[in-house]
PDB file of C-alpha atoms and ligand atoms in Angstrom:
ATOM      1  CA  MET A 158       5.805   6.190   4.000  1.00 87.00           C
ATOM      2  CA  LEU A 159       6.214   3.211   6.238  1.00 93.00           C
ATOM      3  CA  LEU A 160       5.692   4.158   9.880  1.00 97.00           C
ATOM      4  CA  HIS A 161       6.388   2.176  13.038  1.00 98.00           C
ATOM      5  CA  ILE A 162       4.005   3.206  15.839  1.00 98.00           C
ATOM      6  CA  PRO A 163       5.357   1.861  19.141  1.00 98.00           C
ATOM      7  CA  GLU A 164       3.316   0.733  22.148  1.00 98.00           C
ATOM      8  CA  VAL A 165      -0.214   1.090  20.892  1.00 98.00           C
ATOM      9  CA  PHE A 166      -0.803  -1.389  23.726  1.00 98.00           C
ATOM     10  CA  THR A 167       1.256  -2.294  26.805  1.00 98.00           C
ATOM     11  CA  LYS A 168       2.363  -5.900  27.356  1.00 98.00           C
ATOM     12  CA  ASP A 169      -0.408  -6.403  29.958  1.00 98.00           C
ATOM     13  CA  GLU A 170      -2.996  -5.065  27.531  1.00 98.00           C
ATOM     14  CA  VAL A 171      -1.706  -7.366  24.785  1.00 98.00           C
ATOM     15  CA  ARG A 172      -2.021 -10.353  27.134  1.00 98.00           C
ATOM     16  CA  ALA A 173      -5.655  -9.474  27.855  1.00 98.00           C
ATOM     17  CA  LEU A 174      -6.453  -8.995  24.159  1.00 98.00           C
ATOM     18  CA  ARG A 175      -4.784 -12.298  23.305  1.00 98.00           C
ATOM     19  CA  ALA A 176      -6.765 -14.165  25.988  1.00 98.00           C
ATOM     20  CA  THR A 177      -9.986 -13.001  24.327  1.00 98.00           C
ATOM     21  CA  LEU A 178      -8.783 -13.664  20.792  1.00 98.00           C
ATOM     22  CA  ASP A 179      -7.324 -17.089  21.512  1.00 98.00           C
ATOM     23  CA  SER A 180     -10.742 -18.283  22.732  1.00 97.00           C
ATOM     24  CA  GLY A 181     -12.353 -17.310  19.417  1.00 97.00           C
ATOM     25  CA  PRO A 182     -13.618 -19.518  16.548  1.00 97.00           C
ATOM     26  CA  TRP A 183     -10.581 -19.364  14.224  1.00 97.00           C
ATOM     27  CA  THR A 184     -11.268 -20.488  10.658  1.00 95.00           C
ATOM     28  CA  ASP A 185      -9.551 -20.642   7.263  1.00 87.00           C
ATOM     29  CA  GLY A 186      -8.396 -17.156   6.282  1.00 80.00           C
ATOM     30  CA  ASN A 187      -9.595 -17.061   2.698  1.00 72.00           C
ATOM     31  CA  ALA A 188     -12.953 -15.583   3.740  1.00 64.00           C
ATOM     32  CA  THR A 189     -11.692 -11.986   3.343  1.00 60.00           C
ATOM     33  CA  SER A 190      -9.433 -12.327   0.324  1.00 58.00           C
ATOM     34  CA  GLY A 191      -9.967 -10.854  -3.079  1.00 60.00           C
ATOM     35  CA  HIS A 192      -9.627 -13.273  -5.977  1.00 61.00           C
ATOM     36  CA  GLN A 193      -5.918 -12.652  -6.550  1.00 60.00           C
ATOM     37  CA  SER A 194      -4.888 -12.811  -2.905  1.00 61.00           C
ATOM     38  CA  ALA A 195      -7.013 -15.909  -2.173  1.00 62.00           C
ATOM     39  CA  LEU A 196      -4.518 -17.819  -4.290  1.00 65.00           C
ATOM     40  CA  ALA A 197      -1.594 -16.687  -2.156  1.00 83.00           C
ATOM     41  CA  LYS A 198      -2.972 -16.735   1.372  1.00 88.00           C
ATOM     42  CA  ARG A 199      -2.597 -19.518   3.903  1.00 92.00           C
ATOM     43  CA  ASN A 200      -3.520 -18.614   7.473  1.00 94.00           C
ATOM     44  CA  ALA A 201      -6.295 -18.719  10.042  1.00 96.00           C
ATOM     45  CA  GLN A 202      -8.614 -15.822  10.721  1.00 95.00           C
ATOM     46  CA  LEU A 203     -11.295 -14.852  13.227  1.00 96.00           C
ATOM     47  CA  PRO A 204     -14.705 -14.320  11.572  1.00 94.00           C
ATOM     48  CA  GLU A 205     -15.390 -10.567  11.667  1.00 91.00           C
ATOM     49  CA  THR A 206     -18.835 -11.205  13.154  1.00 92.00           C
ATOM     50  CA  SER A 207     -17.442 -13.200  16.093  1.00 96.00           C
ATOM     51  CA  PRO A 208     -17.881 -11.532  19.515  1.00 98.00           C
ATOM     52  CA  GLN A 209     -14.133 -11.860  20.175  1.00 98.00           C
ATOM     53  CA  ALA A 210     -13.214 -10.012  16.959  1.00 97.00           C
ATOM     54  CA  GLN A 211     -15.793  -7.308  17.626  1.00 97.00           C
ATOM     55  CA  GLU A 212     -14.763  -6.809  21.261  1.00 98.00           C
ATOM     56  CA  VAL A 213     -11.045  -6.561  20.576  1.00 98.00           C
ATOM     57  CA  GLY A 214     -11.652  -4.597  17.357  1.00 98.00           C
ATOM     58  CA  ALA A 215     -13.547  -1.929  19.315  1.00 98.00           C
ATOM     59  CA  ILE A 216     -10.702  -1.681  21.855  1.00 98.00           C
ATOM     60  CA  ILE A 217      -8.211  -1.223  19.015  1.00 98.00           C
ATOM     61  CA  GLN A 218     -10.354   1.483  17.388  1.00 98.00           C
ATOM     62  CA  GLN A 219     -10.455   3.383  20.705  1.00 98.00           C
ATOM     63  CA  ALA A 220      -6.703   3.062  21.194  1.00 98.00           C
ATOM     64  CA  LEU A 221      -6.063   4.373  17.671  1.00 98.00           C
ATOM     65  CA  GLN A 222      -8.255   7.433  18.168  1.00 97.00           C
ATOM     66  CA  ALA A 223      -6.255   8.240  21.318  1.00 98.00           C
ATOM     67  CA  ASN A 224      -2.842   7.721  19.665  1.00 98.00           C
ATOM     68  CA  PRO A 225      -1.424  11.104  18.498  1.00 97.00           C
ATOM     69  CA  MET A 226       1.169   9.579  16.148  1.00 98.00           C
ATOM     70  CA  PHE A 227      -1.460   7.442  14.430  1.00 98.00           C
ATOM     71  CA  VAL A 228      -3.912  10.327  14.064  1.00 98.00           C
ATOM     72  CA  SER A 229      -1.233  12.682  12.711  1.00 98.00           C
ATOM     73  CA  ALA A 230       0.239  10.168  10.255  1.00 98.00           C
ATOM     74  CA  ALA A 231      -2.973   8.537   9.035  1.00 98.00           C
ATOM     75  CA  LEU A 232      -5.408  11.462   9.209  1.00 98.00           C
ATOM     76  CA  PRO A 233      -8.123   8.816   9.414  1.00 98.00           C
ATOM     77  CA  HIS A 234     -11.494   9.362   7.762  1.00 97.00           C
ATOM     78  CA  THR A 235     -12.876   5.849   8.333  1.00 96.00           C
ATOM     79  CA  VAL A 236     -11.099   2.868   9.840  1.00 96.00           C
ATOM     80  CA  TYR A 237     -12.353  -0.510   8.637  1.00 95.00           C
ATOM     81  CA  PRO A 238     -13.166  -2.752  11.628  1.00 94.00           C
ATOM     82  CA  PRO A 239      -9.917  -4.533  12.596  1.00 97.00           C
ATOM     83  CA  LEU A 240      -9.524  -8.191  11.578  1.00 96.00           C
ATOM     84  CA  PHE A 241      -7.299 -10.870  13.081  1.00 98.00           C
ATOM     85  CA  ASN A 242      -5.089 -13.560  11.627  1.00 97.00           C
ATOM     86  CA  ARG A 243      -2.754 -16.283  12.793  1.00 98.00           C
ATOM     87  CA  TYR A 244       0.081 -17.967  10.907  1.00 97.00           C
ATOM     88  CA  GLU A 245       1.698 -21.216  12.057  1.00 97.00           C
ATOM     89  CA  GLY A 246       3.078 -24.479  10.672  1.00 96.00           C
ATOM     90  CA  GLY A 247       4.665 -22.945   7.568  1.00 96.00           C
ATOM     91  CA  GLN A 248       1.705 -20.717   6.709  1.00 96.00           C
ATOM     92  CA  ALA A 249       2.414 -17.571   4.677  1.00 96.00           C
ATOM     93  CA  PHE A 250       0.798 -14.914   2.508  1.00 95.00           C
ATOM     94  CA  GLY A 251       2.353 -14.513  -0.945  1.00 94.00           C
ATOM     95  CA  VAL A 252       3.023 -11.177  -2.598  1.00 94.00           C
ATOM     96  CA  HIS A 253      -0.099  -9.094  -3.307  1.00 94.00           C
ATOM     97  CA  VAL A 254      -1.666  -5.636  -3.241  1.00 94.00           C
ATOM     98  CA  ASP A 255      -4.673  -5.134  -0.947  1.00 94.00           C
ATOM     99  CA  ASN A 256      -8.058  -4.557  -2.574  1.00 94.00           C
ATOM    100  CA  ALA A 257      -8.819  -0.887  -3.303  1.00 96.00           C
ATOM    101  CA  ILE A 258     -12.354  -0.990  -1.888  1.00 96.00           C
ATOM    102  CA  ARG A 259     -13.421  -2.778   1.276  1.00 93.00           C
ATOM    103  CA  GLN A 260     -17.003  -3.313   2.355  1.00 92.00           C
ATOM    104  CA  GLN A 261     -18.067  -4.934   5.595  1.00 86.00           C
ATOM    105  CA  GLY A 262     -21.051  -7.179   4.882  1.00 82.00           C
ATOM    106  CA  ARG A 263     -23.823  -6.030   2.548  1.00 82.00           C
ATOM    107  CA  ASN A 264     -24.763  -2.799   4.322  1.00 83.00           C
ATOM    108  CA  GLY A 265     -21.655  -2.206   6.401  1.00 86.00           C
ATOM    109  CA  VAL A 266     -18.959   0.434   6.180  1.00 88.00           C
ATOM    110  CA  ARG A 267     -17.376   0.823   2.734  1.00 93.00           C
ATOM    111  CA  ILE A 268     -13.969   2.452   2.397  1.00 96.00           C
ATOM    112  CA  ARG A 269     -11.239   3.134  -0.121  1.00 97.00           C
ATOM    113  CA  SER A 270      -8.105   1.564   1.353  1.00 98.00           C
ATOM    114  CA  ASP A 271      -5.420   4.279   1.468  1.00 98.00           C
ATOM    115  CA  LEU A 272      -3.411   2.828   4.336  1.00 98.00           C
ATOM    116  CA  SER A 273      -2.878  -0.700   5.615  1.00 98.00           C
ATOM    117  CA  ALA A 274      -1.894  -1.518   9.177  1.00 98.00           C
ATOM    118  CA  THR A 275      -0.608  -4.541  11.060  1.00 98.00           C
ATOM    119  CA  LEU A 276      -0.704  -4.574  14.855  1.00 98.00           C
ATOM    120  CA  PHE A 277       1.592  -7.294  16.193  1.00 98.00           C
ATOM    121  CA  LEU A 278       0.081  -9.394  19.004  1.00 98.00           C
ATOM    122  CA  SER A 279       2.869 -12.012  19.340  1.00 98.00           C
ATOM    123  CA  GLU A 280       6.390 -11.349  20.581  1.00 98.00           C
ATOM    124  CA  PRO A 281       9.055 -11.760  17.855  1.00 98.00           C
ATOM    125  CA  ASP A 282      10.806 -14.434  19.954  1.00 98.00           C
ATOM    126  CA  ASP A 283       7.669 -16.568  19.971  1.00 98.00           C
ATOM    127  CA  TYR A 284       7.934 -17.466  16.272  1.00 98.00           C
ATOM    128  CA  ASP A 285      10.420 -17.850  13.435  1.00 98.00           C
ATOM    129  CA  GLY A 286       9.714 -16.221  10.065  1.00 98.00           C
ATOM    130  CA  GLY A 287       6.489 -14.264   9.754  1.00 98.00           C
ATOM    131  CA  GLU A 288       8.181 -11.045   8.608  1.00 98.00           C
ATOM    132  CA  LEU A 289       5.916  -8.566   6.857  1.00 98.00           C
ATOM    133  CA  LEU A 290       7.893  -7.655   3.715  1.00 97.00           C
ATOM    134  CA  ILE A 291       6.783  -4.386   2.141  1.00 97.00           C
ATOM    135  CA  GLU A 292       8.002  -3.009  -1.188  1.00 92.00           C
ATOM    136  CA  ALA A 293       8.677   0.667  -0.490  1.00 85.00           C
ATOM    137  CA  ASN A 294      10.134   3.434  -2.666  1.00 81.00           C
ATOM    138  CA  TYR A 295      13.552   2.711  -1.207  1.00 82.00           C
ATOM    139  CA  GLY A 296      13.492  -1.065  -1.579  1.00 88.00           C
ATOM    140  CA  SER A 297      11.967  -3.919   0.373  1.00 92.00           C
ATOM    141  CA  GLN A 298      11.427  -3.382   4.109  1.00 95.00           C
ATOM    142  CA  SER A 299      11.216  -6.272   6.566  1.00 97.00           C
ATOM    143  CA  VAL A 300       8.931  -5.644   9.541  1.00 98.00           C
ATOM    144  CA  LYS A 301       8.677  -7.811  12.656  1.00 98.00           C
ATOM    145  CA  LEU A 302       7.697  -5.778  15.700  1.00 98.00           C
ATOM    146  CA  PRO A 303       7.244  -6.310  19.450  1.00 98.00           C
ATOM    147  CA  ALA A 304       3.744  -7.263  20.597  1.00 98.00           C
ATOM    148  CA  GLY A 305       1.672  -4.093  20.955  1.00 98.00           C
ATOM    149  CA  ASP A 306       3.495  -2.197  18.169  1.00 98.00           C
ATOM    150  CA  MET A 307       1.983  -1.371  14.799  1.00 98.00           C
ATOM    151  CA  VAL A 308       3.170  -0.613  11.277  1.00 98.00           C
ATOM    152  CA  LEU A 309       1.292   1.670   8.899  1.00 98.00           C
ATOM    153  CA  TYR A 310       2.031   1.601   5.144  1.00 97.00           C
ATOM    154  CA  PRO A 311       0.435   2.666   1.860  1.00 96.00           C
ATOM    155  CA  SER A 312      -2.148   0.120   0.676  1.00 97.00           C
ATOM    156  CA  LYS A 313      -0.779   0.451  -2.856  1.00 96.00           C
ATOM    157  CA  SER A 314       2.452  -1.305  -1.765  1.00 96.00           C
ATOM    158  CA  LEU A 315       3.194  -4.865  -2.806  1.00 96.00           C
ATOM    159  CA  HIS A 316       3.674  -6.902   0.352  1.00 96.00           C
ATOM    160  CA  ARG A 317       3.787 -10.438   1.711  1.00 96.00           C
ATOM    161  CA  VAL A 318       4.192 -12.405   4.937  1.00 97.00           C
ATOM    162  CA  SER A 319       7.039 -14.917   4.980  1.00 97.00           C
ATOM    163  CA  PRO A 320       6.341 -18.470   6.203  1.00 97.00           C
ATOM    164  CA  VAL A 321       6.068 -18.990   9.966  1.00 98.00           C
ATOM    165  CA  THR A 322       8.254 -22.030  10.619  1.00 98.00           C
ATOM    166  CA  ARG A 323       8.066 -22.153  14.431  1.00 98.00           C
ATOM    167  CA  GLY A 324       5.411 -20.980  16.893  1.00 98.00           C
ATOM    168  CA  ALA A 325       2.484 -18.778  15.920  1.00 98.00           C
ATOM    169  CA  ARG A 326       2.193 -15.193  14.720  1.00 98.00           C
ATOM    170  CA  VAL A 327      -1.058 -13.522  15.775  1.00 98.00           C
ATOM    171  CA  SER A 328      -1.831 -10.021  14.581  1.00 98.00           C
ATOM    172  CA  SER A 329      -4.587  -7.577  13.856  1.00 98.00           C
ATOM    173  CA  PHE A 330      -4.739  -6.040  10.408  1.00 97.00           C
ATOM    174  CA  PHE A 331      -6.979  -3.388   8.982  1.00 97.00           C
ATOM    175  CA  TRP A 332      -7.336  -0.726   6.319  1.00 97.00           C
ATOM    176  CA  LEU A 333      -8.379   2.851   6.506  1.00 98.00           C
ATOM    177  CA  GLN A 334      -9.528   5.656   4.297  1.00 98.00           C
ATOM    178  CA  SER A 335      -7.587   8.816   4.981  1.00 98.00           C
ATOM    179  CA  LEU A 336      -8.880  12.399   4.851  1.00 98.00           C
ATOM    180  CA  VAL A 337      -5.906  12.970   2.509  1.00 98.00           C
ATOM    181  CA  ARG A 338      -5.820  10.482  -0.332  1.00 97.00           C
ATOM    182  CA  ASP A 339      -2.392  11.320  -1.753  1.00 97.00           C
ATOM    183  CA  ASP A 340       0.465   9.613   0.099  1.00 96.00           C
ATOM    184  CA  GLY A 341       2.948  12.427  -0.603  1.00 96.00           C
ATOM    185  CA  ALA A 342       0.578  15.157   0.608  1.00 98.00           C
ATOM    186  CA  ARG A 343      -0.276  13.169   3.731  1.00 98.00           C
ATOM    187  CA  GLU A 344       3.399  12.536   4.486  1.00 97.00           C
ATOM    188  CA  THR A 345       4.216  16.243   4.087  1.00 98.00           C
ATOM    189  CA  LEU A 346       1.439  17.147   6.540  1.00 98.00           C
ATOM    190  CA  PHE A 347       2.828  14.622   9.019  1.00 98.00           C
ATOM    191  CA  GLN A 348       6.346  16.067   8.702  1.00 98.00           C
ATOM    192  CA  LEU A 349       5.008  19.597   9.164  1.00 98.00           C
ATOM    193  CA  ASP A 350       3.045  18.509  12.234  1.00 98.00           C
ATOM    194  CA  VAL A 351       6.089  16.800  13.778  1.00 98.00           C
ATOM    195  CA  ALA A 352       8.270  19.876  13.133  1.00 97.00           C
ATOM    196  CA  THR A 353       5.623  22.228  14.530  1.00 98.00           C
ATOM    197  CA  GLN A 354       5.288  20.140  17.689  1.00 97.00           C
ATOM    198  CA  ARG A 355       9.069  20.335  18.097  1.00 97.00           C
ATOM    199  CA  VAL A 356       9.020  24.139  17.929  1.00 97.00           C
ATOM    200  CA  ASN A 357       6.024  24.110  20.278  1.00 97.00           C
ATOM    201  CA  ILE A 358       8.024  22.174  22.893  1.00 97.00           C
ATOM    202  CA  ASP A 359      10.912  24.657  22.621  1.00 97.00           C
ATOM    203  CA  LYS A 360       8.951  27.891  22.435  1.00 97.00           C
ATOM    204  CA  GLY A 361       5.447  27.196  23.782  1.00 96.00           C
ATOM    205  CA  PRO A 362       2.080  27.385  22.017  1.00 94.00           C
ATOM    206  CA  ALA A 363       1.906  31.214  22.124  1.00 96.00           C
ATOM    207  CA  ASP A 364       5.081  31.607  20.047  1.00 97.00           C
ATOM    208  CA  GLN A 365       4.459  33.438  16.766  1.00 97.00           C
ATOM    209  CA  ALA A 366       6.218  30.758  14.671  1.00 96.00           C
ATOM    210  CA  VAL A 367       4.103  28.031  16.257  1.00 97.00           C
ATOM    211  CA  ILE A 368       0.926  29.977  15.503  1.00 98.00           C
ATOM    212  CA  GLU A 369       1.969  30.569  11.894  1.00 98.00           C
ATOM    213  CA  LEU A 370       3.134  26.981  11.286  1.00 98.00           C
ATOM    214  CA  THR A 371      -0.133  25.688  12.761  1.00 98.00           C
ATOM    215  CA  GLY A 372      -1.960  28.020  10.389  1.00 98.00           C
ATOM    216  CA  VAL A 373      -0.006  26.687   7.392  1.00 98.00           C
ATOM    217  CA  TYR A 374      -0.783  23.115   8.501  1.00 98.00           C
ATOM    218  CA  HIS A 375      -4.502  23.746   8.647  1.00 98.00           C
ATOM    219  CA  ASN A 376      -4.549  25.673   5.389  1.00 98.00           C
ATOM    220  CA  LEU A 377      -2.801  22.796   3.585  1.00 98.00           C
ATOM    221  CA  LEU A 378      -5.184  20.318   5.211  1.00 98.00           C
ATOM    222  CA  ARG A 379      -8.098  22.506   4.049  1.00 98.00           C
ATOM    223  CA  ARG A 380      -6.796  22.301   0.460  1.00 98.00           C
ATOM    224  CA  TRP A 381      -6.146  18.563   0.492  1.00 98.00           C
ATOM    225  CA  ALA A 382      -8.725  16.962   2.783  1.00 98.00           C
ATOM    226  CA  GLU A 383     -11.851  15.203   1.542  1.00 96.00           C
ATOM    227  CA  VAL A 384     -14.344  14.973   4.403  1.00 92.00           C
TER     228      VAL A 384
HETATM  229 NI1  LIG B 119      -2.305  -7.523   2.373  1.00 52.97          NI
END
């Protein structure tokens, strides 16, 4: 499932995040690539140990925890600390699959990447190109979102970033390990949660159907979750 999560941040919040990020020590992006993707990647990246990356990364982590759509769709177990990249002057990232295992430093958090996310921090009008192209079950999807919006997609998907031919595309990207490893099971739980919330709005939380659907949700999660 490819999910667009709107307005993780307001425009004012994005401006503040960008002011911090833009003052950071941007360097060549190949520092975080696996062997295969290092060959395909041309961009700039903020070192993950830089104060700017850590400050904005922590703000993003907090915003994600407070975002009901993200929590319901991702069922996050561990979110890898967000990273930041910038594409300009024809830079691009060729087609690749993200590494299965991510470890931050030698003793840092280690996760299995179930889901990949890109949080857009530039407005689409500010650059040409820079689409995130994701191979999904139903064909290739082109994603270019307003600043402050995020896309979540299975890490197993082939994807690439098309060349940025005008302006600059700044974004945050990160991976997460989900409580539910299987994409189909996780998507079914999300659909059940969305449907249950809909009935809840119509009937109220004391309605028998809402209570039973909530029970089914938790009993499926109990079967499928790895904590
Ligand atoms: Ni990638």
